[in-house]
Amino acid sequence: MSEYNFSAIEKKWQRHWLENKTFKTDSSAEGEKFYCLDMFPYPSGAGLHVGHPEGYTATDILCRYKRMKGFNVLHPMGWDAFGLPAEQYAVETGTHPAITTKKNVDRFREQIRALGFSYDWDREVNTTDPKYYRWTQWIFEQLYKKGLAYVAEVPVNWCPALGTVLANEEVIDGRSERGNHPVIRRPMRQWMLKITEYAERLLKDLDALDWPEGIKEMQRNWIGKSTGALVDFGVLTGGACADEKITVYTTRCDTLFGATYMVLSPEHALVAKWLEDGTLKNADEVKAYQKKAASKSDLERTELNKEKTGVRLDGVVGVNPVNGDKLPIFISDYVLASYGTGAIMAVPAHDERDFDFAKVFNLPIYQVVAPAGKANSEKSDGSANAAPSVDAGAKASDNSELISRVPYTGSEAFTDIATGVMVNSGFLNGLSVEAARPTMIKWLEEKGVGKAKTQYKLRDWLFSRQRYWGEPFPVIHWEDGTQSLVDENDLPLTLPELADYKPTGTGEPPLAKATDWVNVVDPKTGKKGVRETNTMPQWAGSCWYYLRYIDPANDKCFADPGLLKKWLPVDLYVGGAEHAVLHLLYARFWHKVLFDLGYVPTPEPFQRLVNQGMILVLFDLGYVPTPEPFQRLVNQGMILGMAYKTKRGVLVPMDKIEWREGKPWGAEEGGEMEELTEFPAKMSKSLKNVVNPDDVIRDYGADSLRLYEMFMGPLQAVKPWSTKGVEGVFRFLKRANRDDQGRGEEPCRYGQEGWRRPRDDELQHRHLRDDGVCERGGGVREAELANQD
RNA sequence: GCCGGAGUGGUGGAAUGGCAGACGCAGCGGACUUAAAAUCCGCGGCCUGGUAAUCAGGCGUACGGGUUCGAGUCCCGUCUCCGGCACCA
C-alpha cells in the first residue's frame, strides 16, 4: 500500500535523529562556522502555537542547506522560563513555579521535537536552571563592579494588579504590556543598570548591522539622540537677583530671542526649595498642582495632552541671558522631570507645545524666525537688516534696535527649520536656522551662560522586580550600611523554597518572607546583614543565552573564550519584531559590557537579523460576544482570514456552520438559521482561536505543517492561517510520496526488474515537486538570498 | 504629527528593467463510482466580438505624471493600509 503514512515516517526518523545525535555540533569539526539562532520561547502553559514553528522552520531549512554545503552549523534551542505567567499561575493554584515550569518545558520540548527540527539537544539551556543563572548572576556582578549597577529611589511604574514595577518599555499607554493593568507612578528603591552610558555606542554600532531597517530605526528612536544646548537663565526673587539660575535644555537655541516664559516640571528641585524657603506667594496652589501631577498615571497625563495645564510661580521671575527680558515662570506637567534638565525656555511662536500653552495662559508670542524670502518685508520697523555678526551680538545692549519684539500672528507655531530665516534676533538676523545655532552657542560659551549639549531619550534600565520567580540579586546589605557581592565562588545564589509567593501588595518582594534565607551573618566578623530581596527581570536570562549555547556545560566560566571566538557573532537571528527595542537592546548592552571586559571577542552579538511576521487565523473556535474589535480589524485592512457572524453580530463557531451553495449559514443559540457574514480575526488566546500545531501534525504531519508555514508568504509579513492551505500542501506531499512509491506499486529503482518508464503525468508531478522544493518557501529563500554573497 | 514598510485576479501570493499572475486555496467542467467521499485530468485577470472548442481585438500590477526600445520593478507627486514612536523642548 502506498498510503502516505506521515506519522510512521516522521516518528521513525525523529527517533533516529535523537538516538544517534544526528545534529550534534562538534566545535572542532571542519567547515566554516554558521551560527543560526532562533529566539528561544517562553514555555507558556498553552503550549506551542503555529507562530513558533514559522521562524524555526525557516532557520531549520537554512541550517540543513548549510550543512549540505559543508558548513559547521550551530543550531540550538532553549527556554526563557523565568517570568510572570508561571508565578501568576502559582499564586492562583498553589503549584510551585518550578513544577509548572518543568511541565511546560517538557511539553514544549516534545512539541518542538515532533516538528522534526535539527537542533543539537545537547546544548539545550534553561534560564531557571541554577547552573545557568549562576552565570546570569556572575554577569550582574561584573556590571556591578564596573559601576553599571546601582540602587536608586526613583519614580517607577508601579502596577498594583501585578504587584511589581515595570520598565518603561513594558508600559504601553499607561497600562502593563502583560495583562493590560493600570500603572501608576510611585517612588521606590530600585536597582538600575546604566545603559545610558552605552547610548552613543548602541546607536553608532547599529549602522554596521545587517538588520531590517525598521528595527534599527526603532532602536534609534528609542535611544533618541538630540543635539542642542544648555542655557542658564537668571532668576529674580522679590525683585532682587537670586543666587539660583535655571538651566534649560533646548535644541532651538537659535530662537532664544523669542522666549516669552519658562516652564519647570512639577518635580523640579528648585520648586521644592522655593516652597520651603517661602519664596513663592501662591504655595498652596503650587502644591496642589504638584500633587495632582504626581498622582496621575502616565495614561492620564497623555490623555490630557490636548489641554495644557500649569501654575505660575508667583514670586520668581526668569531673566533671558541674551536680551535681559524678564520672563514669568510656570510649572506644568508637559515638561518632563526625567528629560534634559526638567526645565525649558518657551518660544511659543516656534514650538507647538509652547504655542498651545501660551494660548491657554494668554502669554505673548514673538516671532524670531520667518519663512525664507519674507524675512525683510516682515520686519516691523522696516529698517534694513544690518549685517549680523558675533561681534555685534557681543554688545547686545548696543544693537537693541535690531531686537524688536514683534507679535506673531499665525494660527499655529512656525517650525520649519529647513527654510526659516532669523529675524528680530540681534546678531542672528538674516542667518538660516542652521547657521544661527552654532553662532548662538559660540556667543553663549563666550558669555559663560551656556554650552552645546547632546541628550538621549534613553533612560537607565530599571532592573529589579518585586517578584519571586526570577534570579536573586547576589547582594548583601550589611548592618553597618555597606553592601557587598556574594563571592563568585559561592554562586549560584539559589532561590529559597517558599510556601507563599504572593506579592505583598506593599511593594516589598515575596523573598522578604524567606527569613532564614534573607538574614546572614558574616562567618569571619560576625557582622549581620540581609540579602537583597528583589529579583531580576525576565530580560536578564535572555540577555546572554546565545553565549551559553556555545559552551553550555562549562562550570568554570560562562563559555570558553576560544569557543566564543570561533562561534561569534551569531550569523542569523530570527524572531518576532516585538522584541525590537526590549530584548535586542538589552542583549546588545550586556554584550558590549562583556566585550569591554574582554570576555567576548565581538562588539555586537547578532550580525544578521530577520523578523518573522505574525500569523493571523481563521476564527474557528469559541464564542466572543462583542464584535467591535473585529470590525475595526476589517477597517484596518487586516482581512486575511475569515470568521462568521450573524446580522446581530453574534459569532458562530466554525463547527456550527452549514454550507449552502457555498454560502455560510448558521444560527445564534436558540435562533433561526440565517446567512452569515464573514470577517477576519487575529489569533489570540483570549479569542480561543489559536491553531494548535499538535492537531495539524496529527492530521497532516509535521512536514505538511512546515511546508505550509514556509509557503504562506514572506517570513516578515503578516499572514493568514488557512487550514485549507495545509490540505493543499498535504495533497502535494501525498502525490510526491506516491510518485516515489511507484504509484501504488512497490518502490522500484531504475535497472531493477519491473522498472518501467514513468508515465508523463508522473514525471510532471515529480518535476513539479522538485520545482516546488527549489522555488518555494518564501522566508527561507529570502534568508538564503540575504546570505549569498 | 514624525519614522519605517506595503498596495498585483474571487483569495494567499510569484516575477536580475524583458511573455504579469508561478505555486496553493476557493470556483467551474470532466473521469472513476450504483452513489458519495477520496483520487485523477482539464479550465481559469477583466472587457468586447465570435464560439462546441480553437480564435481576434482592447484594457490591465492603488492613482497621476516621468525616464526607457521596454516599467509591477527606476524617478517625482497623490491616496490608502500596516507597524513603530509621540508633550523628549
mmCIF file of C-alpha atoms (C1' of nucleotides) in Angstrom, chain A residues 217-218 226 250-251 305 308 334 336 339 353 457 459 636 712 714 728 731 735 738 765 776, chain B residues 3-4 12-15 23-26 39-42 81-85 87-89:
data_model
loop_
_atom_site.group_PDB
_atom_site.id
_atom_site.type_symbol
_atom_site.label_atom_id
_atom_site.label_comp_id
_atom_site.label_asym_id
_atom_site.label_seq_id
_atom_site.Cartn_x
_atom_site.Cartn_y
_atom_site.Cartn_z
ATOM 1 C CA GLU A 217 15.170 52.836 13.169
ATOM 2 C CA MET A 218 13.081 51.836 16.173
ATOM 3 C CA SER A 226 19.343 65.065 20.038
ATOM 4 C CA THR A 250 16.962 73.364 24.128
ATOM 5 C CA THR A 251 17.502 72.155 20.586
ATOM 6 C CA ASN A 305 -2.388 66.215 26.070
ATOM 7 C CA LYS A 308 -2.305 72.351 28.630
ATOM 8 C CA TYR A 334 4.068 68.941 29.871
ATOM 9 C CA LEU A 336 9.168 66.057 31.973
ATOM 10 C CA TYR A 339 14.468 64.571 30.302
ATOM 11 C CA ARG A 353 3.535 72.822 22.695
ATOM 12 C CA LYS A 457 15.828 59.852 25.459
ATOM 13 C CA ARG A 459 16.952 56.181 30.445
ATOM 14 C CA GLN A 636 -7.605 48.413 9.218
ATOM 15 C CA MET A 712 2.288 31.123 3.314
ATOM 16 C CA PRO A 714 7.264 36.174 3.061
ATOM 17 C CA GLY A 728 -3.314 21.674 -0.373
ATOM 18 C CA ARG A 731 -2.096 16.597 -1.044
ATOM 19 C CA ARG A 735 1.453 12.985 -4.555
ATOM 20 C CA ARG A 738 3.134 8.263 -4.188
ATOM 21 C CA HIS A 765 4.362 15.653 -10.720
ATOM 22 C CA ARG A 776 9.180 27.957 -2.799
ATOM 23 C "C1'" C B 3 9.821 57.442 11.235
ATOM 24 C "C1'" G B 4 9.705 52.635 8.724
ATOM 25 C "C1'" G B 12 -2.836 33.660 -0.097
ATOM 26 C "C1'" G B 13 0.859 35.091 -3.051
ATOM 27 C "C1'" A B 14 5.122 34.599 -7.789
ATOM 28 C "C1'" A B 15 8.014 37.554 -11.252
ATOM 29 C "C1'" C B 23 2.512 27.510 -6.955
ATOM 30 C "C1'" G B 24 -1.664 26.881 -3.452
ATOM 31 C "C1'" C B 25 -6.908 27.786 -1.862
ATOM 32 C "C1'" A B 26 -11.814 28.662 -3.427
ATOM 33 C "C1'" U B 39 -8.345 10.398 -6.020
ATOM 34 C "C1'" C B 40 -7.171 11.830 -11.004
ATOM 35 C "C1'" C B 41 -7.499 15.083 -15.708
ATOM 36 C "C1'" G B 42 -8.638 19.879 -17.694
ATOM 37 C "C1'" C B 81 -3.378 50.377 4.576
ATOM 38 C "C1'" C B 82 0.023 48.057 8.204
ATOM 39 C "C1'" G B 83 3.871 48.588 12.051
ATOM 40 C "C1'" G B 84 6.539 51.736 15.444
ATOM 41 C "C1'" C B 85 7.205 56.407 18.086
ATOM 42 C "C1'" C B 87 4.284 66.875 25.349
ATOM 43 C "C1'" C B 88 11.758 64.160 24.695
ATOM 44 C "C1'" A B 89 11.911 71.050 24.440
#
